[in-house]
PDB file of C-alpha atoms and ligand atoms in Angstrom:
ATOM      1  CA  UNK A   1     -34.530 -53.258  61.084  1.00 98.00           C
ATOM      2  CA  UNK A   2     -35.883 -50.743  63.561  1.00 98.00           C
ATOM      3  CA  UNK A   3     -33.513 -48.105  64.945  1.00 98.00           C
ATOM      4  CA  UNK A   4     -34.996 -45.716  67.553  1.00 98.00           C
ATOM      5  CA  UNK A   5     -33.301 -42.321  67.657  1.00 98.00           C
ATOM      6  CA  UNK A   6     -33.524 -39.264  69.833  1.00 98.00           C
ATOM      7  CA  UNK A   7     -31.362 -36.345  68.697  1.00 97.00           C
ATOM      8  CA  UNK A   8     -28.494 -38.609  67.674  1.00 97.00           C
ATOM      9  CA  UNK A   9     -27.280 -36.206  64.954  1.00 94.00           C
ATOM     10  CA  UNK A  10     -24.088 -37.441  63.288  1.00 92.00           C
ATOM     11  CA  UNK A  11     -23.792 -40.104  65.970  1.00 91.00           C
ATOM     12  CA  UNK A  12     -26.163 -42.303  63.998  1.00 97.00           C
ATOM     13  CA  UNK A  13     -23.991 -42.486  60.867  1.00 97.00           C
ATOM     14  CA  UNK A  14     -21.642 -45.311  61.953  1.00 96.00           C
ATOM     15  CA  UNK A  15     -24.650 -47.329  63.177  1.00 97.00           C
ATOM     16  CA  UNK A  16     -26.544 -47.035  59.903  1.00 98.00           C
ATOM     17  CA  UNK A  17     -23.496 -47.697  57.758  1.00 98.00           C
ATOM     18  CA  UNK A  18     -22.623 -50.638  59.966  1.00 98.00           C
ATOM     19  CA  UNK A  19     -25.993 -52.367  59.837  1.00 98.00           C
ATOM     20  CA  UNK A  20     -26.289 -51.993  56.062  1.00 98.00           C
ATOM     21  CA  UNK A  21     -22.707 -52.661  55.017  1.00 97.00           C
ATOM     22  CA  UNK A  22     -21.934 -55.487  57.421  1.00 97.00           C
ATOM     23  CA  UNK A  23     -25.049 -57.610  56.823  1.00 97.00           C
ATOM     24  CA  UNK A  24     -25.783 -59.779  53.846  1.00 96.00           C
ATOM     25  CA  UNK A  25     -29.516 -60.394  54.194  1.00 93.00           C
ATOM     26  CA  UNK A  26     -31.500 -58.766  51.393  1.00 95.00           C
ATOM     27  CA  UNK A  27     -34.000 -57.306  50.766  1.00 96.00           C
ATOM     28  CA  UNK A  28     -33.360 -55.026  53.733  1.00 98.00           C
ATOM     29  CA  UNK A  29     -35.307 -52.048  55.028  1.00 98.00           C
ATOM     30  CA  UNK A  30     -33.982 -49.931  57.894  1.00 98.00           C
ATOM     31  CA  UNK A  31     -36.597 -47.814  59.685  1.00 98.00           C
ATOM     32  CA  UNK A  32     -35.027 -44.951  61.610  1.00 98.00           C
ATOM     33  CA  UNK A  33     -37.747 -44.058  64.124  1.00 98.00           C
ATOM     34  CA  UNK A  34     -37.839 -40.497  65.452  1.00 98.00           C
ATOM     35  CA  UNK A  35     -40.430 -38.741  67.605  1.00 98.00           C
ATOM     36  CA  UNK A  36     -40.597 -35.151  66.332  1.00 98.00           C
ATOM     37  CA  UNK A  37     -39.672 -33.271  63.140  1.00 97.00           C
ATOM     38  CA  UNK A  38     -36.984 -31.100  64.759  1.00 98.00           C
ATOM     39  CA  UNK A  39     -34.950 -34.163  65.831  1.00 98.00           C
ATOM     40  CA  UNK A  40     -31.299 -33.623  64.829  1.00 98.00           C
ATOM     41  CA  UNK A  41     -31.086 -37.134  63.388  1.00 98.00           C
ATOM     42  CA  UNK A  42     -33.567 -36.396  60.591  1.00 98.00           C
ATOM     43  CA  UNK A  43     -31.431 -34.222  58.252  1.00 98.00           C
ATOM     44  CA  UNK A  44     -28.449 -36.524  58.732  1.00 98.00           C
ATOM     45  CA  UNK A  45     -30.490 -39.555  57.633  1.00 98.00           C
ATOM     46  CA  UNK A  46     -31.996 -37.617  54.700  1.00 98.00           C
ATOM     47  CA  UNK A  47     -28.474 -36.927  53.428  1.00 98.00           C
ATOM     48  CA  UNK A  48     -27.374 -40.517  53.931  1.00 98.00           C
ATOM     49  CA  UNK A  49     -30.359 -41.852  51.981  1.00 98.00           C
ATOM     50  CA  UNK A  50     -28.761 -40.773  48.709  1.00 97.00           C
ATOM     51  CA  UNK A  51     -26.020 -43.284  49.364  1.00 97.00           C
ATOM     52  CA  UNK A  52     -27.923 -45.972  51.302  1.00 98.00           C
ATOM     53  CA  UNK A  53     -31.337 -46.616  49.676  1.00 97.00           C
ATOM     54  CA  UNK A  54     -32.265 -49.156  52.393  1.00 98.00           C
ATOM     55  CA  UNK A  55     -32.835 -46.247  54.813  1.00 98.00           C
ATOM     56  CA  UNK A  56     -36.347 -45.015  55.618  1.00 98.00           C
ATOM     57  CA  UNK A  57     -37.318 -42.308  58.068  1.00 98.00           C
ATOM     58  CA  UNK A  58     -40.310 -43.301  60.135  1.00 98.00           C
ATOM     59  CA  UNK A  59     -42.018 -40.791  62.376  1.00 98.00           C
ATOM     60  CA  UNK A  60     -43.270 -42.462  65.543  1.00 98.00           C
ATOM     61  CA  UNK A  61     -47.030 -41.957  65.566  1.00 93.00           C
ATOM     62  CA  UNK A  62     -47.774 -43.658  68.888  1.00 95.00           C
ATOM     63  CA  UNK A  63     -46.471 -41.026  71.334  1.00 94.00           C
ATOM     64  CA  UNK A  64     -43.098 -39.765  72.524  1.00 95.00           C
ATOM     65  CA  UNK A  65     -40.571 -41.969  74.234  1.00 96.00           C
ATOM     66  CA  UNK A  66     -38.514 -44.947  73.221  1.00 97.00           C
ATOM     67  CA  UNK A  67     -41.139 -47.610  73.976  1.00 97.00           C
ATOM     68  CA  UNK A  68     -43.603 -45.863  71.677  1.00 97.00           C
ATOM     69  CA  UNK A  69     -40.931 -45.463  69.017  1.00 98.00           C
ATOM     70  CA  UNK A  70     -40.241 -49.200  69.178  1.00 98.00           C
ATOM     71  CA  UNK A  71     -43.952 -50.076  69.057  1.00 98.00           C
ATOM     72  CA  UNK A  72     -44.465 -47.785  66.096  1.00 98.00           C
ATOM     73  CA  UNK A  73     -41.444 -49.179  64.249  1.00 98.00           C
ATOM     74  CA  UNK A  74     -42.313 -52.821  64.947  1.00 98.00           C
ATOM     75  CA  UNK A  75     -45.849 -52.245  63.662  1.00 97.00           C
ATOM     76  CA  UNK A  76     -44.617 -50.456  60.529  1.00 97.00           C
ATOM     77  CA  UNK A  77     -42.029 -53.104  59.648  1.00 97.00           C
ATOM     78  CA  UNK A  78     -43.374 -55.351  56.924  1.00 94.00           C
ATOM     79  CA  UNK A  79     -40.723 -58.064  56.883  1.00 97.00           C
ATOM     80  CA  UNK A  80     -41.090 -61.574  58.345  1.00 97.00           C
ATOM     81  CA  UNK A  81     -38.179 -60.795  60.708  1.00 98.00           C
ATOM     82  CA  UNK A  82     -37.505 -57.522  62.491  1.00 98.00           C
ATOM     83  CA  UNK A  83     -34.255 -56.600  64.218  1.00 98.00           C
ATOM     84  CA  UNK A  84     -34.161 -53.863  66.841  1.00 98.00           C
ATOM     85  CA  UNK A  85     -30.811 -52.130  67.239  1.00 98.00           C
ATOM     86  CA  UNK A  86     -29.788 -48.904  68.945  1.00 97.00           C
ATOM     87  CA  UNK A  87     -28.815 -45.733  67.093  1.00 97.00           C
ATOM     88  CA  UNK A  88     -25.859 -44.866  69.312  1.00 96.00           C
ATOM     89  CA  UNK A  89     -23.469 -47.500  67.946  1.00 95.00           C
ATOM     90  CA  UNK A  90     -23.736 -49.583  71.111  1.00 96.00           C
ATOM     91  CA  UNK A  91     -24.580 -52.835  69.293  1.00 98.00           C
ATOM     92  CA  UNK A  92     -22.112 -54.730  67.095  1.00 98.00           C
ATOM     93  CA  UNK A  93     -23.580 -55.065  63.570  1.00 98.00           C
ATOM     94  CA  UNK A  94     -21.148 -57.915  62.892  1.00 98.00           C
ATOM     95  CA  UNK A  95     -23.540 -60.218  64.806  1.00 98.00           C
ATOM     96  CA  UNK A  96     -26.653 -59.608  62.695  1.00 98.00           C
ATOM     97  CA  UNK A  97     -26.053 -62.311  60.083  1.00 98.00           C
ATOM     98  CA  UNK A  98     -25.673 -64.936  62.824  1.00 98.00           C
ATOM     99  CA  UNK A  99     -28.860 -63.687  64.492  1.00 98.00           C
ATOM    100  CA  UNK A 100     -30.736 -63.850  61.222  1.00 98.00           C
ATOM    101  CA  UNK A 101     -29.522 -67.394  60.569  1.00 98.00           C
ATOM    102  CA  UNK A 102     -31.061 -68.540  63.872  1.00 98.00           C
ATOM    103  CA  UNK A 103     -34.325 -66.716  63.150  1.00 98.00           C
ATOM    104  CA  UNK A 104     -34.448 -68.211  59.686  1.00 97.00           C
ATOM    105  CA  UNK A 105     -33.919 -71.600  61.321  1.00 98.00           C
ATOM    106  CA  UNK A 106     -37.095 -71.142  63.381  1.00 98.00           C
ATOM    107  CA  UNK A 107     -36.324 -68.953  66.416  1.00 98.00           C
ATOM    108  CA  UNK A 108     -38.937 -66.295  67.239  1.00 98.00           C
ATOM    109  CA  UNK A 109     -36.602 -64.226  69.411  1.00 98.00           C
ATOM    110  CA  UNK A 110     -32.859 -64.051  68.859  1.00 98.00           C
ATOM    111  CA  UNK A 111     -31.107 -62.042  71.532  1.00 98.00           C
ATOM    112  CA  UNK A 112     -27.754 -60.358  71.315  1.00 98.00           C
ATOM    113  CA  UNK A 113     -26.352 -61.772  74.539  1.00 98.00           C
ATOM    114  CA  UNK A 114     -23.732 -60.045  76.668  1.00 98.00           C
ATOM    115  CA  UNK A 115     -23.638 -62.602  79.444  1.00 98.00           C
ATOM    116  CA  UNK A 116     -22.394 -65.682  77.597  1.00 97.00           C
ATOM    117  CA  UNK A 117     -18.934 -66.796  76.536  1.00 97.00           C
ATOM    118  CA  UNK A 118     -17.823 -64.451  73.786  1.00 97.00           C
ATOM    119  CA  UNK A 119     -20.198 -61.697  74.919  1.00 98.00           C
ATOM    120  CA  UNK A 120     -19.166 -58.501  76.687  1.00 98.00           C
ATOM    121  CA  UNK A 121     -20.504 -55.291  78.119  1.00 97.00           C
ATOM    122  CA  UNK A 122     -18.234 -52.262  77.938  1.00 97.00           C
ATOM    123  CA  UNK A 123     -18.989 -49.146  79.946  1.00 95.00           C
ATOM    124  CA  UNK A 124     -22.333 -47.963  81.280  1.00 94.00           C
ATOM    125  CA  UNK A 125     -23.440 -47.371  84.876  1.00 94.00           C
ATOM    126  CA  UNK A 126     -22.327 -50.130  87.278  1.00 95.00           C
ATOM    127  CA  UNK A 127     -25.728 -50.534  88.943  1.00 95.00           C
ATOM    128  CA  UNK A 128     -27.591 -50.873  85.661  1.00 95.00           C
ATOM    129  CA  UNK A 129     -25.054 -53.408  84.398  1.00 96.00           C
ATOM    130  CA  UNK A 130     -25.164 -55.435  87.582  1.00 96.00           C
ATOM    131  CA  UNK A 131     -28.950 -55.574  87.773  1.00 96.00           C
ATOM    132  CA  UNK A 132     -29.217 -56.476  84.107  1.00 97.00           C
ATOM    133  CA  UNK A 133     -26.706 -59.303  84.515  1.00 97.00           C
ATOM    134  CA  UNK A 134     -28.427 -60.680  87.633  1.00 97.00           C
ATOM    135  CA  UNK A 135     -31.808 -60.543  85.881  1.00 97.00           C
ATOM    136  CA  UNK A 136     -30.490 -62.351  82.819  1.00 97.00           C
ATOM    137  CA  UNK A 137     -28.614 -65.055  84.677  1.00 97.00           C
ATOM    138  CA  UNK A 138     -31.378 -65.731  87.223  1.00 97.00           C
ATOM    139  CA  UNK A 139     -34.027 -65.963  84.511  1.00 97.00           C
ATOM    140  CA  UNK A 140     -31.788 -68.541  82.879  1.00 97.00           C
ATOM    141  CA  UNK A 141     -30.821 -70.609  85.906  1.00 97.00           C
ATOM    142  CA  UNK A 142     -34.015 -70.284  87.980  1.00 96.00           C
ATOM    143  CA  UNK A 143     -36.614 -69.484  85.355  1.00 96.00           C
ATOM    144  CA  UNK A 144     -35.336 -71.879  82.713  1.00 96.00           C
ATOM    145  CA  UNK A 145     -35.198 -69.209  79.995  1.00 97.00           C
ATOM    146  CA  UNK A 146     -32.943 -70.681  77.297  1.00 97.00           C
ATOM    147  CA  UNK A 147     -30.839 -67.513  76.954  1.00 98.00           C
ATOM    148  CA  UNK A 148     -28.554 -65.654  79.397  1.00 98.00           C
ATOM    149  CA  UNK A 149     -29.345 -62.033  78.599  1.00 98.00           C
ATOM    150  CA  UNK A 150     -32.985 -61.045  79.039  1.00 97.00           C
ATOM    151  CA  UNK A 151     -32.721 -57.266  78.981  1.00 96.00           C
ATOM    152  CA  UNK A 152     -30.656 -56.266  75.968  1.00 95.00           C
ATOM    153  CA  UNK A 153     -32.750 -54.635  73.279  1.00 97.00           C
ATOM    154  CA  UNK A 154     -30.519 -55.880  70.507  1.00 98.00           C
ATOM    155  CA  UNK A 155     -32.997 -58.509  69.415  1.00 98.00           C
ATOM    156  CA  UNK A 156     -34.473 -60.074  66.318  1.00 98.00           C
ATOM    157  CA  UNK A 157     -38.189 -60.940  66.416  1.00 98.00           C
ATOM    158  CA  UNK A 158     -40.324 -62.979  64.066  1.00 98.00           C
ATOM    159  CA  UNK A 159     -43.409 -61.260  62.682  1.00 98.00           C
ATOM    160  CA  UNK A 160     -45.194 -64.430  63.817  1.00 97.00           C
ATOM    161  CA  UNK A 161     -44.451 -63.478  67.430  1.00 98.00           C
ATOM    162  CA  UNK A 162     -45.230 -59.786  66.938  1.00 98.00           C
ATOM    163  CA  UNK A 163     -48.609 -60.641  65.440  1.00 97.00           C
ATOM    164  CA  UNK A 164     -49.449 -63.062  68.206  1.00 97.00           C
ATOM    165  CA  UNK A 165     -48.807 -60.846  71.245  1.00 97.00           C
ATOM    166  CA  UNK A 166     -50.007 -57.419  72.331  1.00 97.00           C
ATOM    167  CA  UNK A 167     -47.227 -55.197  73.623  1.00 97.00           C
ATOM    168  CA  UNK A 168     -48.048 -53.923  77.104  1.00 97.00           C
ATOM    169  CA  UNK A 169     -44.806 -52.115  77.976  1.00 96.00           C
ATOM    170  CA  UNK A 170     -45.292 -48.455  78.769  1.00 93.00           C
ATOM    171  CA  UNK A 171     -41.982 -47.403  80.314  1.00 88.00           C
ATOM    172  CA  UNK A 172     -38.902 -47.823  78.189  1.00 89.00           C
ATOM    173  CA  UNK A 173     -36.643 -50.684  77.281  1.00 95.00           C
ATOM    174  CA  UNK A 174     -38.532 -53.324  79.266  1.00 96.00           C
ATOM    175  CA  UNK A 175     -40.127 -54.080  75.905  1.00 97.00           C
ATOM    176  CA  UNK A 176     -37.322 -56.499  74.981  1.00 98.00           C
ATOM    177  CA  UNK A 177     -37.846 -58.408  78.223  1.00 98.00           C
ATOM    178  CA  UNK A 178     -41.628 -58.464  77.732  1.00 98.00           C
ATOM    179  CA  UNK A 179     -41.441 -59.916  74.222  1.00 98.00           C
ATOM    180  CA  UNK A 180     -38.823 -62.471  75.245  1.00 98.00           C
ATOM    181  CA  UNK A 181     -40.798 -63.649  78.278  1.00 98.00           C
ATOM    182  CA  UNK A 182     -44.015 -63.860  76.258  1.00 98.00           C
ATOM    183  CA  UNK A 183     -42.340 -65.905  73.522  1.00 98.00           C
ATOM    184  CA  UNK A 184     -40.966 -68.231  76.220  1.00 97.00           C
ATOM    185  CA  UNK A 185     -44.386 -68.520  77.912  1.00 96.00           C
ATOM    186  CA  UNK A 186     -46.002 -69.382  74.576  1.00 96.00           C
ATOM    187  CA  UNK A 187     -43.452 -72.133  73.979  1.00 96.00           C
ATOM    188  CA  UNK A 188     -41.920 -70.296  71.023  1.00 97.00           C
ATOM    189  CA  UNK A 189     -38.183 -70.600  70.322  1.00 98.00           C
ATOM    190  CA  UNK A 190     -35.801 -68.176  72.003  1.00 98.00           C
ATOM    191  CA  UNK A 191     -32.132 -68.219  70.977  1.00 98.00           C
ATOM    192  CA  UNK A 192     -29.013 -66.117  71.476  1.00 98.00           C
ATOM    193  CA  UNK A 193     -25.792 -64.981  69.854  1.00 98.00           C
ATOM    194  CA  UNK A 194     -22.884 -63.598  71.902  1.00 98.00           C
ATOM    195  CA  UNK A 195     -22.463 -59.876  71.418  1.00 98.00           C
ATOM    196  CA  UNK A 196     -20.489 -56.944  72.770  1.00 98.00           C
ATOM    197  CA  UNK A 197     -22.439 -53.898  73.929  1.00 98.00           C
ATOM    198  CA  UNK A 198     -20.520 -50.620  74.223  1.00 97.00           C
ATOM    199  CA  UNK A 199     -21.821 -47.548  75.970  1.00 95.00           C
ATOM    200  CA  UNK A 200     -22.208 -44.490  73.749  1.00 93.00           C
ATOM    201  CA  UNK A 201     -19.177 -42.229  73.269  1.00 90.00           C
ATOM    202  CA  UNK A 202     -21.194 -39.126  72.279  1.00 89.00           C
ATOM    203  CA  UNK A 203     -24.501 -37.737  73.511  1.00 91.00           C
ATOM    204  CA  UNK A 204     -26.340 -38.808  76.626  1.00 93.00           C
ATOM    205  CA  UNK A 205     -28.161 -41.905  77.738  1.00 95.00           C
ATOM    206  CA  UNK A 206     -31.897 -41.442  78.366  1.00 94.00           C
ATOM    207  CA  UNK A 207     -32.207 -44.632  80.342  1.00 93.00           C
ATOM    208  CA  UNK A 208     -34.348 -44.142  83.472  1.00 93.00           C
ATOM    209  CA  UNK A 209     -33.342 -46.944  85.811  1.00 93.00           C
ATOM    210  CA  UNK A 210     -35.507 -46.157  88.850  1.00 92.00           C
ATOM    211  CA  UNK A 211     -38.553 -45.145  86.901  1.00 93.00           C
ATOM    212  CA  UNK A 212     -38.502 -48.219  84.684  1.00 93.00           C
ATOM    213  CA  UNK A 213     -37.413 -50.764  87.297  1.00 95.00           C
ATOM    214  CA  UNK A 214     -40.961 -51.712  88.456  1.00 94.00           C
ATOM    215  CA  UNK A 215     -41.933 -52.368  84.823  1.00 95.00           C
ATOM    216  CA  UNK A 216     -38.899 -54.578  84.330  1.00 96.00           C
ATOM    217  CA  UNK A 217     -39.736 -56.454  87.534  1.00 95.00           C
ATOM    218  CA  UNK A 218     -43.240 -57.195  86.343  1.00 96.00           C
ATOM    219  CA  UNK A 219     -41.906 -59.108  83.330  1.00 97.00           C
ATOM    220  CA  UNK A 220     -39.098 -60.586  85.365  1.00 97.00           C
ATOM    221  CA  UNK A 221     -41.578 -62.309  87.693  1.00 96.00           C
ATOM    222  CA  UNK A 222     -43.716 -63.457  84.798  1.00 95.00           C
ATOM    223  CA  UNK A 223     -40.560 -65.016  83.326  1.00 96.00           C
ATOM    224  CA  UNK A 224     -39.632 -66.747  86.569  1.00 95.00           C
ATOM    225  CA  UNK A 225     -43.242 -67.973  86.843  1.00 94.00           C
ATOM    226  CA  UNK A 226     -43.263 -69.678  83.433  1.00 93.00           C
ATOM    227  CA  UNK A 227     -41.363 -72.669  84.755  1.00 89.00           C
ATOM    228  CA  UNK A 228     -43.901 -73.046  87.554  1.00 87.00           C
ATOM    229  CA  UNK A 229     -46.866 -73.005  85.233  1.00 81.00           C
ATOM    230  CA  UNK A 230     -48.033 -69.431  85.561  1.00 64.00           C
ATOM    231  CA  UNK A 231     -48.959 -67.689  82.328  1.00 60.00           C
ATOM    232  CA  UNK A 232     -48.566 -63.940  81.775  1.00 56.00           C
ATOM    233  CA  UNK A 233     -51.645 -62.003  82.852  1.00 50.00           C
TER     234      UNK A 233
HETATM  235  N1  GDP B 301     -37.414 -42.310  69.232  1.00 87.56           N
HETATM  236  C1  GDP B 301     -36.811 -42.276  70.415  1.00 87.56           C
HETATM  237  N2  GDP B 301     -35.601 -42.874  70.574  1.00 87.56           N
HETATM  238  C2  GDP B 301     -34.999 -42.826  71.788  1.00 87.56           C
HETATM  239  C3  GDP B 301     -35.578 -42.158  72.905  1.00 87.56           C
HETATM  240  N3  GDP B 301     -34.724 -42.277  73.966  1.00 87.56           N
HETATM  241  C4  GDP B 301     -33.654 -42.988  73.525  1.00 87.56           C
HETATM  242  N4  GDP B 301     -33.806 -43.307  72.213  1.00 87.56           N
HETATM  243  C5  GDP B 301     -32.852 -44.042  71.368  1.00 87.56           C
HETATM  244  O1  GDP B 301     -32.687 -45.357  71.887  1.00 87.56           O
HETATM  245  C6  GDP B 301     -31.316 -45.775  71.773  1.00 87.56           C
HETATM  246  C7  GDP B 301     -30.699 -46.128  73.112  1.00 87.56           C
HETATM  247  O2  GDP B 301     -30.909 -45.051  74.006  1.00 87.56           O
HETATM  248  P1  GDP B 301     -29.937 -44.648  75.203  1.00 87.56           P
HETATM  249  O3  GDP B 301     -30.525 -43.449  75.823  1.00 87.56           O
HETATM  250  O4  GDP B 301     -28.529 -44.592  74.724  1.00 87.56           O
HETATM  251  O5  GDP B 301     -30.103 -45.857  76.229  1.00 87.56           O
HETATM  252  P2  GDP B 301     -28.947 -46.767  76.861  1.00 87.56           P
HETATM  253  O6  GDP B 301     -28.119 -47.267  75.734  1.00 87.56           O
HETATM  254  O7  GDP B 301     -29.671 -47.856  77.596  1.00 87.56           O
HETATM  255  O8  GDP B 301     -28.173 -45.884  77.766  1.00 87.56           O
HETATM  256  C8  GDP B 301     -30.596 -44.624  71.074  1.00 87.56           C
HETATM  257  O9  GDP B 301     -30.565 -44.895  69.698  1.00 87.56           O
HETATM  258  C9  GDP B 301     -31.474 -43.430  71.384  1.00 87.56           C
HETATM  259  O10 GDP B 301     -31.339 -42.407  70.411  1.00 87.56           O
HETATM  260  C10 GDP B 301     -36.870 -41.530  72.719  1.00 87.56           C
HETATM  261  O11 GDP B 301     -37.457 -40.938  73.620  1.00 87.56           O
HETATM  262  N5  GDP B 301     -37.417 -41.618  71.460  1.00 87.56           N
HETATM  263 MG1   MG B 302     -26.986 -46.091  74.655  1.00 87.56          MG
END
């Protein structure tokens, strides 16, 4: 598992306990990916390691920012399947076993999906939520993507996929959309599990909607184009 963190401090504790205690897949390695040594999450994780040996601290060596943290973590992960989950307790760890079962059954991307029956999104800015929902549902109904939520970053990837594609994302969380669209374009299996995403209750979101929107749109149009025979450039 790869968990990006930016000054989460104690906030990260329920996430890390949750992903380790509520999943049954073993062996398990959880990489907590931070950008700089003074990050407040680091001492908290060091303390928790005594109790949860699955935890590893991984210093992002690609460059600051969440997309670099994710790239660094995905490259460092040695397992055949890698789950990305947020460090602010926004993802429900109770869904991981079901996601893993689908990946084990052959899916190369398993998305935690907020926009299907049984899935929910609680809190967060209205505009971001609305755009994310429209993107997910239109990629499904127009683009033929087999899942309904294209933009969540609560996703499980096969190492097979990660080794086959080169990550081009440079902004932020458009990475999840990029990998999903590329898997779809390559004819690899993309599956979903309903999930509930909850906005953080402590700390601040670092999501940059306007700055990252053009990068999301790039992958959005590639995804829509797959059905009409255009491959990602
Ligand atoms: N390493 C690293 N992690 C980050 C950075 N920005 C955000 N994160 C982490 O990514 C996760 C989700 O970030 P957040 O800002 O809450 O985005 P939101 O949930 O979309 O509002 C949290 O675990 C953050 O700590 C960053 O610049 N570097
Ligand atoms: Mg958040």
